[in-house]
Coordinates of C-alpha atoms in Angstrom, one line a residue:
M1 CA 146.7 122.4 117.0
G2 CA 144.8 124.4 114.4
P3 CA 143.0 127.6 114.9
R4 CA 139.7 127.7 116.9
Q5 CA 136.7 127.1 114.7
E6 CA 134.3 130.0 114.9
A7 CA 131.1 130.5 112.9
Q8 CA 131.1 133.6 110.8
P9 CA 128.1 134.5 108.8
A10 CA 128.9 134.9 105.1
L11 CA 127.7 137.9 103.2
F12 CA 126.8 135.7 100.2
C13 CA 126.3 131.9 100.3
E14 CA 125.7 129.4 97.5
F15 CA 123.9 126.4 98.8
S16 CA 122.1 123.6 96.9
L17 CA 120.0 121.0 98.7
E18 CA 120.4 118.7 95.6
D19 CA 124.1 118.4 96.4
H20 CA 123.5 117.4 100.0
V21 CA 121.2 114.5 99.5
P22 CA 123.2 111.2 98.9
P23 CA 122.4 109.4 95.7
D24 CA 121.4 106.2 97.6
Y25 CA 119.3 107.9 100.2
L26 CA 115.8 106.4 100.6
L27 CA 113.9 109.6 99.8
R28 CA 115.9 110.1 96.6
S29 CA 115.1 106.5 95.6
I30 CA 111.3 106.8 96.1
D31 CA 111.0 110.4 94.8
R32 CA 111.3 109.0 91.2
F33 CA 108.0 107.2 91.7
V34 CA 106.0 109.8 93.6
D35 CA 103.5 111.4 91.2
L36 CA 101.3 114.0 92.8
S37 CA 100.7 116.1 89.7
G38 CA 97.0 115.4 89.7
I39 CA 96.2 116.4 93.3
R40 CA 95.4 120.0 92.7
A41 CA 92.9 119.2 90.0
Y42 CA 91.5 116.3 92.2
L43 CA 90.9 118.8 95.1
A44 CA 89.7 121.8 93.0
D45 CA 86.1 121.4 94.0
F46 CA 87.0 121.3 97.7
Y47 CA 88.7 124.7 97.9
S48 CA 87.0 128.1 98.0
H49 CA 87.6 130.7 95.3
A50 CA 87.7 133.4 98.0
G51 CA 90.0 134.0 101.0
R52 CA 93.7 133.8 101.5
P53 CA 95.8 131.2 99.6
S54 CA 96.0 127.8 101.2
V55 CA 99.0 125.5 101.9
D56 CA 100.0 123.5 98.8
P57 CA 98.2 120.0 99.3
E58 CA 101.1 118.3 97.5
L59 CA 103.5 119.6 100.2
L60 CA 101.2 118.2 102.9
I61 CA 101.1 114.8 101.2
R62 CA 104.9 114.7 100.7
M63 CA 105.4 115.5 104.4
L64 CA 103.0 112.7 105.4
L65 CA 104.9 110.3 103.2
V66 CA 108.2 111.4 104.9
G67 CA 106.6 110.7 108.3
Y68 CA 105.4 107.2 107.4
C69 CA 108.7 106.4 105.7
F70 CA 110.6 107.0 108.9
G71 CA 107.9 106.2 111.6
I72 CA 107.2 109.9 112.4
R73 CA 103.4 110.0 112.8
S74 CA 103.2 112.8 115.2
E75 CA 102.5 115.9 113.1
R76 CA 104.2 118.3 115.6
R77 CA 107.4 116.2 115.5
L78 CA 107.1 115.8 111.7
C79 CA 107.1 119.6 111.3
E80 CA 110.2 119.9 113.5
K81 CA 112.0 117.2 111.5
V82 CA 111.2 118.7 108.1
H83 CA 112.4 122.0 109.4
L84 CA 115.8 120.6 110.5
N85 CA 116.5 117.8 108.0
L86 CA 117.9 118.8 104.6
A87 CA 116.8 115.6 102.9
Y88 CA 113.3 116.1 104.1
R89 CA 113.2 119.6 102.8
W90 CA 114.5 118.4 99.4
F91 CA 111.8 115.8 99.2
C92 CA 109.1 118.2 100.2
R93 CA 110.4 120.8 97.6
L94 CA 111.2 123.3 100.4
D95 CA 114.1 125.7 100.1
L96 CA 116.2 126.7 103.1
S97 CA 114.2 129.9 103.5
D98 CA 110.8 128.3 103.0
R99 CA 108.5 128.1 106.0
V100 CA 107.3 124.7 107.1
P101 CA 103.5 124.5 107.6
D102 CA 102.1 124.5 111.1
H103 CA 101.0 121.1 112.5
S104 CA 97.4 122.2 112.9
T105 CA 97.2 122.5 109.1
F106 CA 97.3 118.7 108.8
S107 CA 94.4 118.2 111.2
K108 CA 92.3 120.9 109.5
N109 CA 92.8 119.4 106.0
R110 CA 92.7 115.7 107.1
H111 CA 89.3 116.1 108.9
G112 CA 88.0 118.3 106.1
R113 CA 88.7 118.2 102.4
F114 CA 91.2 115.2 102.5
R115 CA 88.6 112.9 104.0
D116 CA 85.6 114.3 102.0
S117 CA 87.5 113.7 98.8
E118 CA 89.1 110.5 99.8
L119 CA 92.4 112.1 98.8
L120 CA 94.7 109.6 100.6
R121 CA 93.5 106.8 98.3
H122 CA 94.6 108.9 95.3
P123 CA 98.4 108.6 95.9
F124 CA 98.0 105.0 96.8
E125 CA 96.2 104.2 93.5
T126 CA 98.7 106.4 91.6
T127 CA 101.6 104.4 93.1
L128 CA 99.8 101.1 92.3
A129 CA 99.3 102.2 88.7
R130 CA 103.0 102.9 88.4
C131 CA 103.7 99.3 89.7
I132 CA 101.3 98.0 87.1
D133 CA 103.0 100.0 84.4
E134 CA 106.4 98.7 85.5
G135 CA 105.2 95.1 85.2
L136 CA 105.2 94.3 88.9
V137 CA 101.5 93.3 89.1
S138 CA 100.1 90.6 86.8
G139 CA 96.8 90.3 88.7
Q140 CA 96.7 86.6 88.2
R141 CA 97.5 85.4 91.7
M142 CA 96.5 87.4 94.8
A143 CA 96.8 86.7 98.5
V144 CA 94.8 88.3 101.4
D145 CA 95.4 88.5 105.1
A146 CA 94.7 90.8 108.1
S147 CA 96.7 91.9 111.1
L148 CA 95.4 93.6 114.3
I149 CA 96.8 97.1 115.0
E150 CA 96.2 98.5 118.5
A151 CA 93.9 101.5 118.6
D152 CA 94.5 104.7 120.5
A153 CA 92.0 103.7 123.2
N154 CA 92.5 102.9 126.8
K155 CA 90.9 99.7 128.2
Q156 CA 90.1 101.7 131.4
N157 CA 88.0 104.1 129.4
S158 CA 85.4 101.6 128.4
S159 CA 82.0 100.1 129.5
P160 CA 80.5 96.6 129.5
K161 CA 78.0 95.9 126.8
E162 CA 75.0 95.9 129.2
D163 CA 75.8 99.5 130.2
W164 CA 75.6 100.9 126.6
D165 CA 71.9 100.4 126.1
A166 CA 71.2 103.0 128.8
R167 CA 74.1 105.3 127.8
Q168 CA 72.9 108.5 126.1
I169 CA 75.4 110.5 124.1
N170 CA 74.9 114.0 122.9
P171 CA 76.4 114.2 119.4
A172 CA 77.4 117.8 119.8
D173 CA 79.6 116.9 122.8
A174 CA 80.9 113.6 121.5
P175 CA 84.5 113.2 120.2
R176 CA 85.1 113.1 116.5
A177 CA 85.6 109.3 116.4
V178 CA 82.3 108.8 118.2
R179 CA 80.4 111.1 115.8
E180 CA 81.9 109.3 112.8
Y181 CA 80.9 105.9 114.1
P182 CA 77.3 105.9 112.7
D183 CA 78.5 107.1 109.3
V184 CA 80.4 103.9 108.5
L185 CA 77.6 101.4 109.5
D186 CA 76.5 100.9 105.9
Q187 CA 80.0 100.3 104.5
A188 CA 80.7 96.8 103.4
A189 CA 83.9 96.5 105.4
F190 CA 82.1 97.7 108.5
G191 CA 78.8 95.9 108.0
A192 CA 77.4 93.5 110.5
A193 CA 78.9 90.0 109.9
S194 CA 78.1 88.3 113.1
E195 CA 75.8 88.5 116.1
V196 CA 78.8 88.3 118.5
Q197 CA 79.0 91.2 120.9
P198 CA 82.2 92.3 122.6
K199 CA 82.5 92.4 126.4
F200 CA 83.7 96.1 126.4
T201 CA 83.2 99.1 124.2
S202 CA 85.6 102.1 124.2
H203 CA 84.2 105.5 125.0
S204 CA 86.8 107.4 122.8
D205 CA 86.7 105.0 119.8
P206 CA 83.6 102.9 119.8
A207 CA 84.3 101.3 116.4
S208 CA 87.5 99.6 117.6
L209 CA 87.7 96.0 118.6
C210 CA 88.1 94.7 122.2
T211 CA 90.1 91.6 121.7
A212 CA 92.6 89.3 123.4
A213 CA 93.8 87.7 120.1
R214 CA 97.5 88.0 121.2
K215 CA 96.8 85.7 124.2
G216 CA 97.5 88.5 126.6
P217 CA 95.7 91.4 128.2
A218 CA 92.7 92.6 126.1
F219 CA 93.1 95.7 124.1
F220 CA 91.2 97.8 121.5
G221 CA 92.3 97.6 117.9
Y222 CA 91.5 97.6 114.2
S223 CA 92.1 94.9 111.6
D224 CA 94.3 96.0 108.7
N225 CA 93.5 94.0 105.6
Y226 CA 96.0 93.7 102.7
L227 CA 95.3 92.3 99.2
I228 CA 98.6 91.7 97.5
D229 CA 99.8 90.4 94.1
T230 CA 102.1 87.5 94.8
D231 CA 104.5 88.2 91.9
H232 CA 106.5 90.9 93.8
G233 CA 104.4 91.4 96.9
V234 CA 102.8 94.7 95.8
I235 CA 99.8 95.8 97.8
V236 CA 96.9 96.2 95.4
D237 CA 94.4 97.3 98.0
V238 CA 94.0 98.0 101.7
E239 CA 90.9 98.2 103.8
G240 CA 90.4 98.9 107.5
E241 CA 87.9 96.8 109.4
A242 CA 85.7 97.3 112.4
E243 CA 82.5 95.4 112.9
Q244 CA 79.4 97.3 114.1
K245 CA 75.8 96.4 114.9
T246 CA 72.7 98.5 114.4
I247 CA 72.3 101.9 116.0
R248 CA 69.2 103.5 117.5
G249 CA 69.1 107.3 117.4
I250 CA 71.9 108.7 119.5
V251 CA 72.3 105.6 121.7
F252 CA 75.5 103.8 120.7
P253 CA 75.0 100.0 121.3
P254 CA 77.8 97.5 121.9
N255 CA 79.9 96.8 118.9
G256 CA 83.4 95.7 117.9
S257 CA 85.7 94.4 115.2
I258 CA 85.4 90.7 114.7
R259 CA 87.3 88.4 112.3
Q260 CA 84.2 87.3 110.4
A261 CA 84.2 90.7 108.7
E262 CA 87.5 89.9 106.9
A263 CA 85.4 88.2 104.2
G264 CA 83.4 91.3 103.6
S265 CA 86.6 93.4 103.4
T266 CA 88.0 91.0 100.9
K267 CA 85.0 91.2 98.6
T268 CA 85.2 95.0 98.8
M269 CA 88.9 95.0 97.8
L270 CA 88.4 92.5 94.9
R271 CA 85.5 94.5 93.5
R272 CA 87.5 97.8 93.8
V273 CA 90.6 96.4 92.1
K274 CA 88.4 95.0 89.3
A275 CA 86.6 98.3 88.8
R276 CA 89.6 100.6 88.9
F277 CA 92.4 98.5 87.4
D278 CA 90.6 95.7 85.6
R279 CA 92.5 93.1 87.5
H280 CA 90.6 89.9 88.2
P281 CA 92.7 87.1 89.8
E282 CA 92.5 83.5 88.7
R283 CA 93.2 82.4 92.3
L284 CA 93.0 83.9 95.8
I285 CA 95.3 82.6 98.5
A286 CA 94.3 82.9 102.1
D287 CA 94.3 81.1 105.4
T288 CA 91.4 79.3 107.1
A289 CA 89.9 82.6 108.5
Y290 CA 88.7 83.3 105.0
G291 CA 87.5 79.7 104.4
T292 CA 83.8 80.2 105.3
G293 CA 81.2 78.6 103.0
P294 CA 79.7 81.9 101.7
M295 CA 83.1 83.3 101.0
R296 CA 84.1 80.2 99.0
G297 CA 80.8 80.2 97.1
W298 CA 81.3 83.9 96.3
L299 CA 84.8 83.2 94.9
V300 CA 83.7 80.2 92.8
D301 CA 80.7 82.1 91.3
R302 CA 83.2 84.7 90.0
K303 CA 85.6 82.1 88.6
I304 CA 88.3 82.7 91.3
A305 CA 89.9 79.5 92.5
P306 CA 89.9 79.5 96.3
H307 CA 93.4 78.4 97.4
I308 CA 92.2 78.3 101.0
P309 CA 92.5 75.4 103.5
V310 CA 89.3 73.5 104.2
I311 CA 88.4 72.5 107.7
D312 CA 86.6 69.2 107.2
K313 CA 85.2 67.4 110.2
S314 CA 83.2 64.8 108.3
G315 CA 85.9 62.1 108.7
R316 CA 85.5 59.3 111.2
N317 CA 88.0 57.5 113.4
D318 CA 86.2 54.2 113.9
G319 CA 86.6 53.0 110.3
T320 CA 83.0 53.4 109.2
W321 CA 81.9 55.1 106.0
T322 CA 82.5 58.8 105.8
R323 CA 80.5 61.4 103.8
A324 CA 83.0 61.0 101.0
D325 CA 81.9 57.4 100.5
F326 CA 78.4 58.6 99.6
E327 CA 77.6 59.8 96.1
W328 CA 75.9 63.2 95.8
D329 CA 72.9 63.3 93.4
A330 CA 72.5 67.1 92.8
E331 CA 69.6 66.6 90.4
N332 CA 67.4 64.9 93.0
D333 CA 68.9 66.6 96.0
Q334 CA 69.9 63.4 97.8
Y335 CA 72.8 61.2 98.7
I336 CA 73.3 57.6 97.5
C337 CA 75.0 55.2 99.9
P338 CA 77.4 52.5 98.7
E339 CA 74.6 50.0 98.8
G340 CA 72.4 52.1 96.5
H341 CA 70.0 53.4 99.1
E342 CA 68.7 57.1 99.1
L343 CA 69.3 59.6 101.9
K344 CA 66.8 62.5 101.4
Q345 CA 66.5 65.8 103.2
V346 CA 62.7 66.0 103.8
R347 CA 60.4 63.0 103.6
R348 CA 57.3 64.5 105.2
N349 CA 56.0 67.5 107.1
Y350 CA 57.0 67.2 110.7
S351 CA 54.8 68.6 113.5
D352 CA 58.1 69.2 115.4
P353 CA 60.0 71.9 113.5
T354 CA 63.3 70.7 115.0
R355 CA 63.0 67.5 113.0
G356 CA 62.8 69.3 109.7
P357 CA 65.4 71.5 107.9
T358 CA 67.5 73.5 110.3
G359 CA 67.4 76.8 108.3
K360 CA 70.9 77.6 109.4
G361 CA 72.8 76.9 106.2
T362 CA 73.1 73.2 107.0
A363 CA 70.9 70.5 105.5
R364 CA 70.4 67.0 107.1
Y365 CA 69.9 64.0 104.9
R366 CA 68.5 60.8 106.4
A367 CA 67.9 57.2 105.3
L368 CA 64.8 55.2 106.2
K369 CA 65.1 53.3 109.4
E370 CA 63.7 50.1 108.0
V371 CA 66.2 50.2 105.1
C372 CA 69.2 50.7 107.4
Q373 CA 68.1 48.0 109.8
A374 CA 67.9 45.4 107.0
C375 CA 71.1 46.6 105.2
P376 CA 74.0 44.1 105.3
S377 CA 76.5 46.9 105.6
K378 CA 75.0 48.5 108.6
A379 CA 78.1 47.7 110.7
M380 CA 80.2 49.7 108.3
C381 CA 77.7 52.6 108.0
C382 CA 75.9 53.3 111.3
P383 CA 76.6 50.6 113.9
N384 CA 75.5 52.8 116.8
A385 CA 72.4 54.5 115.2
D386 CA 69.1 53.3 113.8
A387 CA 69.6 55.1 110.5
R388 CA 72.4 57.0 108.7
K389 CA 72.4 60.8 108.8
I390 CA 74.6 63.1 106.7
T391 CA 74.8 66.9 107.0
R392 CA 75.6 69.1 104.0
E393 CA 76.7 72.7 104.1
E394 CA 75.0 75.4 102.0
H395 CA 78.1 76.0 99.9
E396 CA 79.3 72.4 99.8
D397 CA 79.9 72.5 96.0
A398 CA 82.4 75.4 96.6
R399 CA 84.0 73.4 99.5
Q400 CA 84.4 70.5 97.2
V401 CA 86.1 72.7 94.6
A402 CA 88.5 73.8 97.4
R403 CA 89.2 70.2 98.4
Q404 CA 90.1 69.3 94.9
I405 CA 92.4 72.3 94.6
A406 CA 94.1 71.3 97.9
R407 CA 95.2 68.0 96.3
T408 CA 97.1 69.7 93.4
D409 CA 100.7 70.8 93.2
Q410 CA 99.6 74.4 92.5
Y411 CA 98.0 74.5 95.9
V412 CA 101.3 73.5 97.6
I413 CA 103.1 76.2 95.6
S414 CA 100.5 78.8 96.5
M415 CA 101.0 78.4 100.2
K416 CA 104.6 79.7 99.9
P417 CA 103.9 83.2 98.4
R418 CA 101.1 83.7 101.0
K419 CA 103.8 84.4 103.5
K420 CA 104.6 87.6 101.6
V421 CA 101.5 89.2 103.2
E422 CA 102.8 88.3 106.7
R423 CA 106.2 89.8 105.8
L424 CA 104.5 93.0 104.8
F425 CA 102.8 93.2 108.2
A426 CA 106.1 92.6 109.9
H427 CA 107.7 95.4 107.9
L428 CA 104.7 97.6 108.7
K429 CA 105.1 97.1 112.5
R430 CA 108.9 96.7 112.9
I431 CA 110.3 99.1 110.3
L432 CA 107.5 101.7 109.8
G433 CA 106.6 101.5 113.5
L434 CA 102.8 101.2 113.0
N435 CA 102.3 99.1 116.2
R436 CA 99.6 101.5 117.5
L437 CA 97.3 103.9 115.7
R438 CA 97.6 107.6 116.5
L439 CA 94.3 108.6 114.8
R440 CA 91.0 107.5 116.2
G441 CA 87.9 106.3 114.5
P442 CA 87.4 104.1 111.5
C443 CA 88.2 107.0 109.1
G444 CA 91.5 107.8 111.0
A445 CA 92.4 104.1 110.9
N446 CA 91.8 103.9 107.1
D447 CA 93.9 107.1 106.6
E448 CA 96.9 105.5 108.5
F449 CA 96.5 102.2 106.7
L450 CA 96.4 103.9 103.3
L451 CA 99.5 106.1 103.9
A452 CA 101.5 103.1 105.3
A453 CA 100.5 100.9 102.3
T454 CA 101.5 103.7 99.9
V455 CA 104.9 104.0 101.5
Q456 CA 105.4 100.2 101.4
N457 CA 104.7 100.2 97.6
L458 CA 107.0 103.1 97.0
R459 CA 109.8 101.3 98.9
K460 CA 109.1 98.2 96.8
L461 CA 109.5 100.2 93.6
A462 CA 112.7 101.7 94.8
K463 CA 114.1 98.3 95.8
I464 CA 113.2 96.5 92.6
L465 CA 113.9 99.4 90.2
P466 CA 117.0 101.2 91.6
A467 CA 118.2 104.4 90.1
P468 CA 120.9 104.3 87.3
Q469 CA 123.5 105.9 89.5
Q470 CA 122.9 103.2 92.2
L471 CA 123.5 100.5 89.6
G472 CA 126.7 102.1 88.5
K473 CA 127.9 102.4 92.1
A474 CA 127.1 98.7 92.7

């Protein structure tokens, strides 16, 4: 039995953090791709020239990246972990004797200069630029999807929609998430996309969605939208989503996040990627939630092939002619039946407005009753009606383009890399632990989504481009 081990403080000690971080450790792998050199210049206008020196903003961002890498989103706990963990100190450029910032520093900067300057988007775009420089993003084929993340809002602390019209809120006494709610009403990702109103609205986070999408108890949440490049599954943009309706003074009416707003978020992300990185995809891959007529029309107008499934209910099960059997005459705005007869949208001015155009994005084309009654093919066309009627969507041309794409081999191939978006969401929730938001309000949700997406891209870079010493070890 050896001597008893007793700690004796040394008079002099040589210690290097560099020697105590393993070569294959995650933080060492992603540190090669973290570029925060431009942050100080980016924030220069948001700091005062008087007063005491502030905490280095690069240190705060590095600590936040550590937290989201290892699922530590509590800032109190993050400060404790950075204080104790040698690898965390090394990544944050802190020596053993350096003091870790107080947890309140994060809140002060996040609600102030970080949010005013949109700083958290800066490291995300810097990391994306590195991915582009390394050849991981071609920008030719992109996929989009969304996933619901539970908000920090209790279902018990909510009110039915009919109670909100009479609910008066004093902005001075309202929580931060409630005060921020009117500021995002004009943003594209938060614009009104539907007249649907939720049954309940949260008092602490009114912009969050009340949903039972998981086929369980209803909860409040936000929709996290990812736009990825399918070559290597790199996230090229991220957008939080919460659907609101109009607001009157200080009365906050019913609202909520609904899935129809996903199309608006997609347009925002595609425009931003085009403006900042000059990436314009030749095709966009998505599921049926993005297959609305206006969305397809928007994509086709911008020369983006919509690789999106088409929900087509024009088929018939009784063996009679379907809409596909009728020829569309775009020049004369009419359909031509197989017998050569015309189906027009409006033949005269009706005194009953319900018999004319619907005005809801759907046009109805009809044949003359006397023509159909004398037609020898009536049994194959409209055996149970006096005349044949056909409806046409407002963006039917774009829907036809999507139908033609769905018959190609490229479409079958496109459906496989679309699953890369779902894998990223699984990684977000299971590995990074982002099952529930900690920050409230649409701004807080966007902050968390941006930090998580930045970490995912950094981990992608570290995985695809390992360090030379890791290659030698392998």
